[in-house]
Coordinates of C-alpha atoms in Angstrom, one line a residue:
M20 CA -21.4 41.9 0.3
I21 CA -23.4 44.6 2.0
G22 CA -26.3 42.2 2.6
F23 CA -24.0 39.7 4.3
G24 CA -22.6 42.5 6.3
V25 CA -26.1 43.4 7.6
V26 CA -26.7 39.8 8.5
S27 CA -23.4 39.6 10.3
L28 CA -24.4 42.8 12.1
A29 CA -27.5 41.2 13.6
A30 CA -25.8 37.9 14.3
D31 CA -22.9 39.6 16.0
M32 CA -25.3 41.3 18.4
V33 CA -26.2 37.8 19.5
Y34 CA -22.9 36.0 20.0
E35 CA -20.6 38.9 20.6
G36 CA -23.1 40.2 23.2
A37 CA -23.0 36.8 24.9
R38 CA -19.2 36.5 24.6
S39 CA -18.8 39.8 26.4
V40 CA -20.1 38.2 29.6
Y41 CA -18.8 34.7 29.3
G42 CA -16.2 35.4 32.0
P43 CA -18.7 36.8 34.6
L44 CA -21.3 34.2 33.6
L45 CA -19.0 31.2 34.1
A46 CA -17.6 32.7 37.3
S47 CA -21.2 33.0 38.7
L48 CA -21.7 29.3 37.9
G49 CA -18.6 28.4 39.9
A50 CA -15.8 28.4 37.4
S51 CA -12.2 29.3 38.3
A52 CA -9.8 31.2 36.0
V53 CA -8.4 27.9 34.7
V54 CA -11.9 26.6 33.9
V55 CA -12.8 29.9 32.2
G56 CA -9.7 29.7 30.1
L57 CA -10.3 26.0 29.2
I58 CA -14.0 26.5 28.2
T59 CA -13.5 29.7 26.2
G60 CA -10.3 28.3 24.7
A61 CA -12.2 25.1 23.8
G62 CA -14.9 27.2 22.2
E63 CA -12.5 29.1 20.1
A64 CA -10.8 25.9 19.2
A65 CA -14.1 24.4 18.1
A66 CA -14.8 27.5 16.0
L67 CA -11.5 27.1 14.2
V68 CA -10.4 23.4 14.2
L69 CA -13.8 22.1 12.9
R70 CA -13.5 24.3 9.9
L71 CA -11.0 21.6 8.7
V72 CA -14.2 19.6 8.0
S73 CA -16.6 22.3 6.9
G74 CA -14.2 24.0 4.6
P75 CA -13.5 21.0 2.3
L76 CA -17.1 20.0 2.6
A77 CA -18.2 23.4 1.2
D78 CA -15.8 23.0 -1.8
R79 CA -16.8 19.4 -2.5
T80 CA -20.6 19.9 -2.2
R81 CA -20.7 23.5 -3.3
R82 CA -23.5 24.0 -0.7
Y83 CA -22.2 27.3 0.5
W84 CA -25.6 28.7 1.4
T85 CA -26.8 25.6 3.2
L86 CA -23.7 25.5 5.5
T87 CA -23.9 29.3 6.1
I88 CA -27.6 29.1 7.1
A89 CA -27.1 26.0 9.3
G90 CA -24.2 27.7 11.1
Y91 CA -26.1 30.9 11.9
A92 CA -29.1 28.9 13.1
L93 CA -27.0 27.0 15.6
T94 CA -25.6 30.2 17.0
A95 CA -29.1 31.8 17.1
V96 CA -30.4 28.9 19.2
C97 CA -27.5 28.3 21.6
V98 CA -26.9 31.8 22.9
P99 CA -30.5 32.5 24.3
L100 CA -30.4 29.1 26.0
L101 CA -27.6 30.3 28.1
A102 CA -30.2 32.3 30.0
V103 CA -31.5 29.1 31.7
T104 CA -28.1 28.0 33.1
P105 CA -28.2 30.0 36.3
A106 CA -31.4 28.1 37.2
L107 CA -29.9 24.7 36.7
G108 CA -27.9 24.5 40.0
A109 CA -24.9 22.3 39.9
A110 CA -25.5 21.4 36.3
G111 CA -25.4 25.0 35.2
L112 CA -21.7 25.2 34.6
A113 CA -21.6 22.0 32.5
V114 CA -24.6 23.1 30.4
A115 CA -23.1 26.5 29.9
A116 CA -19.9 25.0 28.7
V117 CA -21.7 22.8 26.2
L118 CA -23.7 25.7 24.8
I119 CA -20.7 28.0 24.5
V120 CA -18.8 25.3 22.6
A121 CA -21.9 24.6 20.5
E122 CA -22.3 28.3 19.6
R123 CA -18.7 28.3 18.4
L124 CA -19.4 25.2 16.4
G125 CA -22.0 27.2 14.5
K126 CA -19.2 29.6 13.6
A127 CA -17.1 26.7 12.4
V128 CA -19.9 25.4 10.2
R129 CA -20.7 28.6 8.4
S130 CA -17.4 30.5 8.3
P131 CA -15.4 28.8 5.4
A132 CA -18.5 28.8 3.1
K133 CA -19.3 32.4 4.0
S134 CA -15.7 33.5 3.6
A135 CA -15.5 31.9 0.1
L136 CA -18.6 33.8 -0.9
L137 CA -17.3 37.0 0.5
A138 CA -13.8 36.6 -1.0
D139 CA -15.3 36.1 -4.5
A140 CA -17.4 39.2 -4.1
A141 CA -14.5 41.2 -2.6
G142 CA -12.3 40.6 -5.6
A143 CA -14.2 43.1 -7.6
V144 CA -13.5 46.0 -5.2
G145 CA -10.1 45.0 -3.7
M146 CA -9.7 42.1 -1.4
G147 CA -8.5 44.0 1.6
R148 CA -11.1 46.8 1.2
G149 CA -14.0 44.4 0.5
I150 CA -13.4 42.1 3.5
G151 CA -12.6 45.1 5.6
V152 CA -15.9 46.8 4.9
H153 CA -17.8 43.6 5.7
K154 CA -15.8 43.2 9.0
A155 CA -16.6 46.9 9.9
L156 CA -20.4 46.2 9.4
D157 CA -19.9 43.0 11.4
Q158 CA -18.3 45.0 14.2
V159 CA -21.3 47.4 14.4
G160 CA -23.3 44.5 15.7
A161 CA -20.4 43.4 17.9
F162 CA -20.5 46.9 19.4
A163 CA -24.3 47.1 19.7
G164 CA -24.8 43.7 21.3
P165 CA -22.6 44.2 24.3
L166 CA -24.1 47.7 24.8
L167 CA -27.6 46.2 24.7
L168 CA -26.6 43.5 27.1
A169 CA -24.9 46.0 29.5
G170 CA -28.1 48.1 29.6
L171 CA -30.3 45.0 30.3
I172 CA -27.9 43.7 33.0
A173 CA -28.0 47.1 34.7
A174 CA -31.8 47.3 34.5
A175 CA -32.1 43.8 35.9
G176 CA -29.9 44.6 38.9
G177 CA -26.9 42.7 37.8
L178 CA -28.7 39.6 36.6
L179 CA -27.3 38.1 33.4
W180 CA -30.1 35.8 32.2
P181 CA -32.7 38.5 31.1
G182 CA -30.2 40.0 28.7
L183 CA -29.1 36.7 27.3
A184 CA -32.8 35.8 26.7
V185 CA -33.4 39.0 24.8
L186 CA -30.6 38.2 22.4
A187 CA -33.0 35.7 20.7
M188 CA -34.6 38.7 18.9
P189 CA -31.6 39.8 16.8
G190 CA -31.0 36.1 16.2
V191 CA -34.4 35.6 14.6
L192 CA -33.9 38.8 12.6
A193 CA -30.5 37.5 11.2
M194 CA -32.1 34.2 10.1
I195 CA -35.0 35.9 8.3
M196 CA -32.6 38.3 6.5
L197 CA -30.2 35.5 5.6
V198 CA -33.0 33.4 4.0
V199 CA -34.3 36.4 2.0
I200 CA -30.8 37.2 0.7
Q201 CA -30.2 33.6 -0.2
R202 CA -33.4 33.4 -2.2
R203 CA -32.5 36.6 -4.1
T204 CA -29.0 35.4 -4.9
A205 CA -29.7 31.7 -5.3
T206 CA -27.8 31.4 -8.6
V207 CA -24.6 33.0 -7.2
R208 CA -21.8 30.7 -6.3
P209 CA -18.1 31.5 -5.9
R210 CA -16.9 29.3 -8.8
R211 CA -19.4 30.6 -11.3
A212 CA -17.5 33.8 -11.8
G213 CA -14.7 31.8 -13.6
T214 CA -15.4 29.4 -16.4
A215 CA -12.3 27.2 -15.7
A216 CA -13.3 26.7 -12.1
R217 CA -17.0 26.1 -13.1
H218 CA -16.2 22.9 -15.0
E219 CA -13.5 21.6 -12.7
P220 CA -14.4 18.2 -11.1
A221 CA -14.6 18.0 -7.3
E222 CA -11.8 15.4 -7.4
E223 CA -9.5 17.7 -9.2
V224 CA -10.3 20.5 -6.8
A225 CA -9.5 18.3 -3.8
R226 CA -6.1 17.4 -5.3
T227 CA -5.0 21.0 -6.0
P228 CA -2.1 21.6 -3.5
L229 CA -2.0 24.5 -1.1
P230 CA 1.2 26.6 -1.3
R231 CA 3.9 26.1 1.3
L232 CA 3.7 29.7 2.2
F233 CA 0.1 29.2 3.2
W234 CA 1.1 26.6 5.8
W235 CA 3.9 28.9 7.3
F236 CA 1.5 31.8 7.4
A237 CA -1.0 29.6 9.2
V238 CA 1.6 28.7 11.8
A239 CA 2.5 32.3 12.4
C240 CA -1.2 33.2 12.9
A241 CA -1.7 30.3 15.2
L242 CA 1.0 31.7 17.5
C243 CA -0.8 35.1 17.3
T244 CA -4.2 33.4 18.1
G245 CA -2.7 31.5 21.0
G246 CA -1.2 34.7 22.5
L247 CA -4.4 36.7 22.0
M248 CA -6.2 35.1 24.9
T249 CA -10.0 35.1 24.9
F250 CA -12.0 38.0 26.3
G251 CA -13.5 35.5 28.7
L252 CA -10.3 35.5 30.7
I253 CA -9.9 39.3 30.4
G254 CA -13.5 39.8 31.6
F255 CA -12.8 37.4 34.4
H256 CA -9.9 39.5 35.5
L257 CA -11.8 42.8 35.2
A258 CA -14.6 41.5 37.4
R259 CA -12.4 39.6 40.0
A260 CA -10.0 42.6 40.4
G261 CA -13.0 44.8 41.0
L262 CA -12.0 47.2 38.2
V263 CA -15.6 47.3 36.8
P264 CA -19.0 46.0 37.9
V265 CA -20.4 43.1 36.0
A266 CA -22.5 45.4 33.8
G267 CA -19.3 47.3 32.9
V268 CA -17.6 44.3 31.4
P269 CA -19.7 44.3 28.2
L270 CA -19.2 48.0 27.8
L271 CA -15.5 47.5 27.6
Y272 CA -16.1 44.6 25.2
A273 CA -18.2 46.9 23.0
A274 CA -15.3 49.4 23.0
A275 CA -13.0 46.6 21.9
M276 CA -15.4 45.7 19.0
A277 CA -15.4 49.3 17.9
A278 CA -11.6 49.2 17.8
A279 CA -11.8 46.0 15.8
G280 CA -14.0 47.6 13.2
I281 CA -11.7 50.6 12.9
A282 CA -8.6 48.3 12.6
A283 CA -10.3 46.2 10.0
L284 CA -11.1 49.1 7.8
A285 CA -7.7 50.8 8.3
T286 CA -5.6 47.7 7.7
G287 CA -7.8 46.4 4.9
A288 CA -7.3 49.7 3.0
A289 CA -3.6 49.6 3.8
Y290 CA -3.4 46.0 2.5
D291 CA -4.7 47.1 -0.9
R292 CA -2.2 50.0 -1.0
V293 CA 1.0 48.6 0.5
G294 CA 0.4 44.9 0.5
P295 CA 0.6 42.2 3.3
R296 CA 3.5 44.0 5.1
I297 CA 0.7 45.6 7.2
L298 CA 0.3 42.2 8.9
L299 CA 3.6 42.7 10.7
L300 CA 1.5 44.9 13.1
L301 CA -0.4 41.9 14.4
P302 CA 2.2 40.1 16.6
V303 CA 3.2 43.5 18.0
L304 CA -0.4 44.2 19.1
V305 CA -0.8 40.8 20.6
A306 CA 2.4 41.0 22.6
V307 CA 1.3 44.2 24.2
V308 CA -2.2 43.1 25.3
P309 CA -1.5 41.0 28.4
A310 CA 0.9 43.6 29.8
L311 CA -1.9 46.1 29.8
A312 CA -5.1 44.2 30.2
F313 CA -4.1 42.3 33.4
T314 CA -3.1 45.3 35.4
T315 CA -5.0 46.7 38.4
S316 CA -5.5 50.1 36.8
L317 CA -8.7 50.5 34.9
A318 CA -7.3 53.1 32.5
I319 CA -4.4 50.8 31.5
A320 CA -6.5 47.7 31.4
A321 CA -9.0 49.5 29.1
G322 CA -6.1 50.4 26.8
G323 CA -5.2 46.7 26.7
V324 CA -8.8 45.8 25.9
L325 CA -8.8 48.3 23.0
L326 CA -5.6 46.8 21.6
W327 CA -7.1 43.3 22.0
G328 CA -10.0 44.5 19.9
A329 CA -7.7 46.0 17.2
A330 CA -5.8 42.7 17.0
M331 CA -9.1 40.8 16.6
G332 CA -10.1 43.2 13.8
V333 CA -6.8 42.5 11.9
Q334 CA -7.2 38.7 12.4
D335 CA -10.7 38.6 11.1
S336 CA -10.3 40.8 8.1
T337 CA -6.8 41.5 6.7
V338 CA -5.5 38.1 7.6
K339 CA -8.3 36.5 5.6
A340 CA -7.5 38.8 2.6
F341 CA -3.9 37.4 2.6
V342 CA -5.2 33.8 2.7
A343 CA -7.4 34.5 -0.3
D344 CA -4.3 35.9 -2.2
L345 CA -2.1 33.0 -1.2
V346 CA -4.2 30.1 -2.4
P347 CA -5.9 29.0 -5.7
R348 CA -9.4 30.4 -5.9
Q349 CA -11.1 27.0 -6.2
R350 CA -9.5 26.0 -2.9
R351 CA -10.4 29.0 -0.8
A352 CA -13.1 27.4 1.4
T353 CA -10.8 24.5 2.1
A354 CA -7.9 26.8 2.8
Y355 CA -10.0 28.9 5.2
G356 CA -11.0 25.7 7.0
I357 CA -7.5 24.4 7.3
F358 CA -6.1 27.8 8.3
A359 CA -8.8 28.1 11.0
A360 CA -8.0 24.6 12.3
V361 CA -4.4 25.5 12.8
Q362 CA -5.5 28.7 14.5
G363 CA -7.8 26.6 16.6
A364 CA -5.0 24.5 17.9
G365 CA -3.3 27.7 18.9
A366 CA -6.5 28.9 20.6
L367 CA -6.9 25.8 22.7
I368 CA -3.3 25.6 23.8
G369 CA -3.2 29.4 24.4
G370 CA -6.5 29.5 26.3
A371 CA -5.4 26.7 28.7
T372 CA -1.9 28.1 29.1
A373 CA -3.1 31.7 29.7
G374 CA -5.6 30.6 32.3
T375 CA -2.9 28.5 34.2
L376 CA -0.3 31.2 34.0
Y377 CA -2.8 33.9 35.1
E378 CA -3.2 32.0 38.4
V379 CA 0.5 31.3 38.8
S380 CA 2.3 34.5 37.6
L381 CA 1.3 37.4 35.4
T382 CA 4.9 38.1 34.7
R383 CA 5.3 34.6 33.2
L384 CA 2.1 35.1 31.2
V385 CA 3.4 38.3 29.7
T386 CA 6.8 36.8 29.0
A387 CA 5.3 33.7 27.3
V388 CA 3.0 35.8 25.0
A389 CA 5.9 38.0 24.1
A390 CA 8.1 35.0 23.2
A391 CA 5.4 33.5 21.0
Q392 CA 4.9 36.8 19.2
A393 CA 8.6 37.2 18.5
A394 CA 8.5 33.7 16.8
A395 CA 5.4 34.7 14.9
L396 CA 7.0 37.9 13.7
L397 CA 10.1 36.0 12.4
I398 CA 7.9 33.6 10.5
L399 CA 5.8 36.4 9.0
L400 CA 9.0 38.2 7.8
S401 CA 10.1 35.0 6.1
V402 CA 6.7 34.5 4.4
L403 CA 6.6 38.1 3.2
A404 CA 10.1 37.9 1.8
R405 CA 9.1 34.9 -0.4
K406 CA 5.6 36.0 -1.2
R407 CA 4.4 36.2 -4.8
V408 CA 0.6 36.8 -5.2
P409 CA -0.8 34.2 -7.7
D410 CA -3.1 35.4 -10.4
N411 CA -6.1 33.4 -9.4
L412 CA -8.8 36.0 -9.2

């Protein structure tokens, strides 16, 4: 688990560093707020919806490592290539959009397989704590990447492309480390820890139904994901409103990633102590973000960015722990894929809607997000009232 955490640390320097400047990068290429919302929303949708394919594929083929390595490789290639987009003239925006979506595709390819491996390992130390620790290591890279990029942008006089090009270095490091870890743990597979799952045919695995509560939980989290607009739109607002210079946007993103790491550790530990009730915090956090992040006060907007990061931390750690507890162990990769696909639909709709409402009325944007989170909270309360954790570990 620690090894995967270190790999994630290096990889997050790459893609989180780039994501911290997607808004300013796309704006410099001629994108409007609606286009930024659509591109970044489509990217998040690709990262989530396509896990509907990669999750079941991982469970059927049991090629967890192959899919994990392929996904990381796609991200390591696409991010540095964004450095060339400012030199492509009118084609720059289209190429950037393709690369951003392709980078998120890499996330879709690797995440269900990697999450299944992590959930299996986390069971020995506590699901919430194990996944929370991994997420915290992950967030160290998510913090360091934007900081590195901010320094490089400042050194380059506000130019974005030199910093994006340098992100190739941690990408190469992540790939080398991943291959080394895979070779050292080549015999480890999620199902091998349990003899019953080890001999279960792939056809029987595919027929194992997912619990109804899993589907309701997925819907609730889709509403949260849709309301938690991408940082691309937040960064667009910060730059357009003149609250921070371009080099300052990744600094705020780095602070958000630090908040995500702290939230992942705190809620992960709380999950193991008090159970999934801690997840009721998520829609509350999401509802508050737009009211703060889209103001014209830097201090208030920074507070909104920190809460956005905290919500991301809960989504990427403690939410995953609850999914692992909701479904049969042999269906975890499939469940993660389906769960992410439902979230992806929320991300795509939420990204487009947020970008449109941002241009029309911030009041309407805040109201729409609050209404969606009220619905999410009601669904979560219903799920938790009926929850019984299966003994599938």
